[in-house]
PDB file of C-alpha atoms in Angstrom:
ATOM      1  CA  UNK W   1      30.455 -37.721  16.248  1.00  0.00           C
ATOM      2  CA  UNK W   2      26.968 -38.371  17.642  1.00  0.00           C
ATOM      3  CA  UNK W   3      27.399 -35.496  20.115  1.00  0.00           C
ATOM      4  CA  UNK W   4      28.911 -33.034  17.649  1.00  0.00           C
ATOM      5  CA  UNK W   5      25.733 -32.465  15.629  1.00  0.00           C
ATOM      6  CA  UNK W   6      23.464 -31.589  18.610  1.00  0.00           C
ATOM      7  CA  UNK W   7      26.188 -29.351  20.071  1.00  0.00           C
ATOM      8  CA  UNK W   8      26.574 -27.538  16.751  1.00  0.00           C
ATOM      9  CA  UNK W   9      22.797 -27.115  16.300  1.00  0.00           C
ATOM     10  CA  UNK W  10      22.303 -25.813  19.857  1.00  0.00           C
ATOM     11  CA  UNK W  11      25.252 -23.430  19.492  1.00  0.00           C
ATOM     12  CA  UNK W  12      23.800 -21.925  16.328  1.00  0.00           C
ATOM     13  CA  UNK W  13      20.339 -21.728  17.932  1.00  0.00           C
ATOM     14  CA  UNK W  14      21.881 -19.828  20.862  1.00  0.00           C
ATOM     15  CA  UNK W  15      23.604 -17.331  18.562  1.00  0.00           C
ATOM     16  CA  UNK W  16      20.529 -16.464  16.480  1.00  0.00           C
ATOM     17  CA  UNK W  17      19.070 -14.060  19.094  1.00  0.00           C
ATOM     18  CA  UNK W  18      22.413 -12.236  19.198  1.00  0.00           C
ATOM     19  CA  UNK W  19      22.405 -11.792  15.429  1.00  0.00           C
ATOM     20  CA  UNK W  20      18.846 -10.474  15.445  1.00  0.00           C
ATOM     21  CA  UNK W  21      19.327  -8.112  18.413  1.00  0.00           C
ATOM     22  CA  UNK W  22      18.709  -4.434  17.643  1.00  0.00           C
ATOM     23  CA  UNK W  23      19.705  -2.042  20.430  1.00  0.00           C
ATOM     24  CA  UNK W  24      17.461   0.832  21.437  1.00  0.00           C
ATOM     25  CA  UNK W  25      18.621   4.273  20.306  1.00  0.00           C
ATOM     26  CA  UNK W  26      21.151   5.606  22.797  1.00  0.00           C
ATOM     27  CA  UNK W  27      20.169   8.910  24.326  1.00  0.00           C
ATOM     28  CA  UNK W  28      23.709   9.152  25.685  1.00  0.00           C
ATOM     29  CA  UNK W  29      24.992  11.188  28.621  1.00  0.00           C
ATOM     30  CA  UNK W  30      24.611  14.440  26.679  1.00  0.00           C
ATOM     31  CA  UNK W  31      20.831  14.062  26.673  1.00  0.00           C
ATOM     32  CA  UNK W  32      19.203  16.844  28.657  1.00  0.00           C
ATOM     33  CA  UNK W  33      16.058  14.952  29.579  1.00  0.00           C
ATOM     34  CA  UNK W  34      15.568  11.671  31.371  1.00  0.00           C
ATOM     35  CA  UNK W  35      13.745   8.748  29.752  1.00  0.00           C
ATOM     36  CA  UNK W  36      10.006   9.309  29.886  1.00  0.00           C
ATOM     37  CA  UNK W  37      10.417  13.066  30.348  1.00  0.00           C
ATOM     38  CA  UNK W  38       8.702  15.403  27.952  1.00  0.00           C
ATOM     39  CA  UNK W  39       9.965  18.585  26.386  1.00  0.00           C
ATOM     40  CA  UNK W  40       7.329  21.330  26.390  1.00  0.00           C
ATOM     41  CA  UNK W  41       4.952  21.703  23.486  1.00  0.00           C
ATOM     42  CA  UNK W  42       5.660  24.485  21.018  1.00  0.00           C
ATOM     43  CA  UNK W  43       3.796  27.744  20.837  1.00  0.00           C
ATOM     44  CA  UNK W  44       0.899  27.583  18.363  1.00  0.00           C
ATOM     45  CA  UNK W  45       1.315  29.352  15.041  1.00  0.00           C
ATOM     46  CA  UNK W  46      -1.885  30.557  13.435  1.00  0.00           C
ATOM     47  CA  UNK W  47      -2.880  31.769   9.999  1.00  0.00           C
ATOM     48  CA  UNK W  48      -6.251  32.991   8.816  1.00  0.00           C
ATOM     49  CA  UNK W  49      -7.780  32.558   5.375  1.00  0.00           C
ATOM     50  CA  UNK W  50     -11.379  33.275   4.488  1.00  0.00           C
ATOM     51  CA  UNK W  51     -12.612  33.412   8.082  1.00  0.00           C
ATOM     52  CA  UNK W  52     -11.174  30.009   9.045  1.00  0.00           C
ATOM     53  CA  UNK W  53      -8.203  29.944  11.384  1.00  0.00           C
ATOM     54  CA  UNK W  54      -5.564  27.280  10.810  1.00  0.00           C
ATOM     55  CA  UNK W  55      -3.299  26.621  13.771  1.00  0.00           C
ATOM     56  CA  UNK W  56      -0.237  24.342  13.760  1.00  0.00           C
ATOM     57  CA  UNK W  57       1.053  23.107  17.118  1.00  0.00           C
ATOM     58  CA  UNK W  58       3.933  20.732  17.865  1.00  0.00           C
ATOM     59  CA  UNK W  59       3.431  18.438  20.814  1.00  0.00           C
ATOM     60  CA  UNK W  60       6.023  17.660  23.449  1.00  0.00           C
ATOM     61  CA  UNK W  61       8.903  15.374  22.557  1.00  0.00           C
ATOM     62  CA  UNK W  62       8.308  12.195  24.547  1.00  0.00           C
ATOM     63  CA  UNK W  63      11.377  10.052  25.190  1.00  0.00           C
ATOM     64  CA  UNK W  64      10.305   6.403  25.124  1.00  0.00           C
ATOM     65  CA  UNK W  65      12.261   3.166  25.430  1.00  0.00           C
ATOM     66  CA  UNK W  66      12.139   2.830  21.635  1.00  0.00           C
ATOM     67  CA  UNK W  67      13.088   6.438  20.871  1.00  0.00           C
ATOM     68  CA  UNK W  68      11.598   9.951  20.827  1.00  0.00           C
ATOM     69  CA  UNK W  69       8.006  10.551  19.736  1.00  0.00           C
ATOM     70  CA  UNK W  70       6.660  13.957  18.714  1.00  0.00           C
ATOM     71  CA  UNK W  71       3.597  14.990  16.742  1.00  0.00           C
ATOM     72  CA  UNK W  72       2.544  18.144  14.929  1.00  0.00           C
ATOM     73  CA  UNK W  73      -1.177  18.868  14.883  1.00  0.00           C
ATOM     74  CA  UNK W  74      -2.918  21.156  12.395  1.00  0.00           C
ATOM     75  CA  UNK W  75      -6.208  22.567  13.635  1.00  0.00           C
ATOM     76  CA  UNK W  76      -8.757  23.967  11.203  1.00  0.00           C
ATOM     77  CA  UNK W  77     -10.898  26.116  13.467  1.00  0.00           C
ATOM     78  CA  UNK W  78     -11.755  23.844  16.398  1.00  0.00           C
ATOM     79  CA  UNK W  79     -11.206  20.556  14.534  1.00  0.00           C
ATOM     80  CA  UNK W  80      -8.049  18.486  14.185  1.00  0.00           C
ATOM     81  CA  UNK W  81      -7.413  18.641  10.442  1.00  0.00           C
ATOM     82  CA  UNK W  82      -4.200  16.600  10.323  1.00  0.00           C
ATOM     83  CA  UNK W  83      -1.511  15.006  12.443  1.00  0.00           C
ATOM     84  CA  UNK W  84       2.076  14.539  11.345  1.00  0.00           C
ATOM     85  CA  UNK W  85       4.859  12.655  13.096  1.00  0.00           C
ATOM     86  CA  UNK W  86       7.905  14.880  13.615  1.00  0.00           C
ATOM     87  CA  UNK W  87       9.843  12.172  15.460  1.00  0.00           C
ATOM     88  CA  UNK W  88       9.195   8.472  15.780  1.00  0.00           C
ATOM     89  CA  UNK W  89      11.190   5.352  16.625  1.00  0.00           C
ATOM     90  CA  UNK W  90      12.719   3.540  13.660  1.00  0.00           C
ATOM     91  CA  UNK W  91      10.856   0.313  14.310  1.00  0.00           C
ATOM     92  CA  UNK W  92       8.580  -1.837  12.090  1.00  0.00           C
ATOM     93  CA  UNK W  93       5.726  -1.853  14.624  1.00  0.00           C
ATOM     94  CA  UNK W  94       5.869   1.936  14.843  1.00  0.00           C
ATOM     95  CA  UNK W  95       5.763   2.302  11.065  1.00  0.00           C
ATOM     96  CA  UNK W  96       2.658   0.118  10.960  1.00  0.00           C
ATOM     97  CA  UNK W  97       0.999   1.799  13.959  1.00  0.00           C
ATOM     98  CA  UNK W  98       1.339   5.480  13.007  1.00  0.00           C
ATOM     99  CA  UNK W  99      -1.325   5.522  10.232  1.00  0.00           C
ATOM    100  CA  UNK W 100      -3.781   3.773  12.584  1.00  0.00           C
ATOM    101  CA  UNK W 101      -3.097   6.269  15.376  1.00  0.00           C
ATOM    102  CA  UNK W 102      -3.534   9.246  13.053  1.00  0.00           C
ATOM    103  CA  UNK W 103      -6.732   7.848  11.545  1.00  0.00           C
ATOM    104  CA  UNK W 104      -8.275   7.256  14.955  1.00  0.00           C
ATOM    105  CA  UNK W 105      -7.226  10.738  16.114  1.00  0.00           C
ATOM    106  CA  UNK W 106      -8.998  12.316  13.146  1.00  0.00           C
ATOM    107  CA  UNK W 107     -12.127  10.245  13.851  1.00  0.00           C
ATOM    108  CA  UNK W 108     -12.298  10.919  17.607  1.00  0.00           C
ATOM    109  CA  UNK W 109     -10.907  14.494  17.436  1.00  0.00           C
ATOM    110  CA  UNK W 110      -9.081  13.886  20.713  1.00  0.00           C
ATOM    111  CA  UNK W 111      -6.134  12.086  22.305  1.00  0.00           C
ATOM    112  CA  UNK W 112      -8.516   9.563  23.866  1.00  0.00           C
ATOM    113  CA  UNK W 113      -7.687   6.777  21.394  1.00  0.00           C
ATOM    114  CA  UNK W 114      -6.900   3.073  21.612  1.00  0.00           C
ATOM    115  CA  UNK W 115      -3.351   1.783  21.888  1.00  0.00           C
ATOM    116  CA  UNK W 116      -2.166  -0.147  18.815  1.00  0.00           C
ATOM    117  CA  UNK W 117      -1.328  -3.738  19.721  1.00  0.00           C
ATOM    118  CA  UNK W 118       2.378  -4.435  19.269  1.00  0.00           C
ATOM    119  CA  UNK W 119       3.263  -0.734  19.465  1.00  0.00           C
ATOM    120  CA  UNK W 120       2.185   0.095  23.000  1.00  0.00           C
ATOM    121  CA  UNK W 121       5.205   2.225  23.866  1.00  0.00           C
ATOM    122  CA  UNK W 122       4.933   4.298  20.684  1.00  0.00           C
ATOM    123  CA  UNK W 123       1.148   4.591  21.097  1.00  0.00           C
ATOM    124  CA  UNK W 124       1.526   5.911  24.633  1.00  0.00           C
ATOM    125  CA  UNK W 125       4.176   8.430  23.528  1.00  0.00           C
ATOM    126  CA  UNK W 126       1.987   9.489  20.594  1.00  0.00           C
ATOM    127  CA  UNK W 127      -1.035  10.052  22.837  1.00  0.00           C
ATOM    128  CA  UNK W 128       1.021  12.054  25.367  1.00  0.00           C
ATOM    129  CA  UNK W 129       2.546  14.283  22.664  1.00  0.00           C
ATOM    130  CA  UNK W 130      -0.866  14.699  21.006  1.00  0.00           C
ATOM    131  CA  UNK W 131      -2.482  15.725  24.291  1.00  0.00           C
ATOM    132  CA  UNK W 132       0.319  18.249  24.887  1.00  0.00           C
ATOM    133  CA  UNK W 133      -0.343  19.788  21.472  1.00  0.00           C
ATOM    134  CA  UNK W 134      -4.087  19.961  22.151  1.00  0.00           C
ATOM    135  CA  UNK W 135      -3.433  21.546  25.546  1.00  0.00           C
ATOM    136  CA  UNK W 136      -0.932  24.050  24.081  1.00  0.00           C
ATOM    137  CA  UNK W 137      -3.525  25.210  21.572  1.00  0.00           C
ATOM    138  CA  UNK W 138      -5.874  26.001  24.429  1.00  0.00           C
TER     139      UNK W 138
END
């Protein structure tokens, strides 16, 4: 009986990581791009109102370990007016990191931003997709 309690406790402690495990999204064999590969950025679409040109550009889709990341950037003239996530991993760290990444992008007006601690993979994918959108705009 003295051995049964420690064995039971250690068995449960060993099973907890299995219960909490969340697999990464499966890209599957039908996926046309390898992990880390980027789909090309979309062609910019522009509209003009009152002398100011608004351009919306989608960045490349970046396949990360956590899932695909893709941004859409709205330019108002030469400035980045807004950034929207088109695709992002379904992960708590990503959900917390996205507003910080967007805020810093709007402040710096470039893809040269800091990585968010705890969401490094998503941050790197975000920056790569953002830079592709900036480059596609020209």
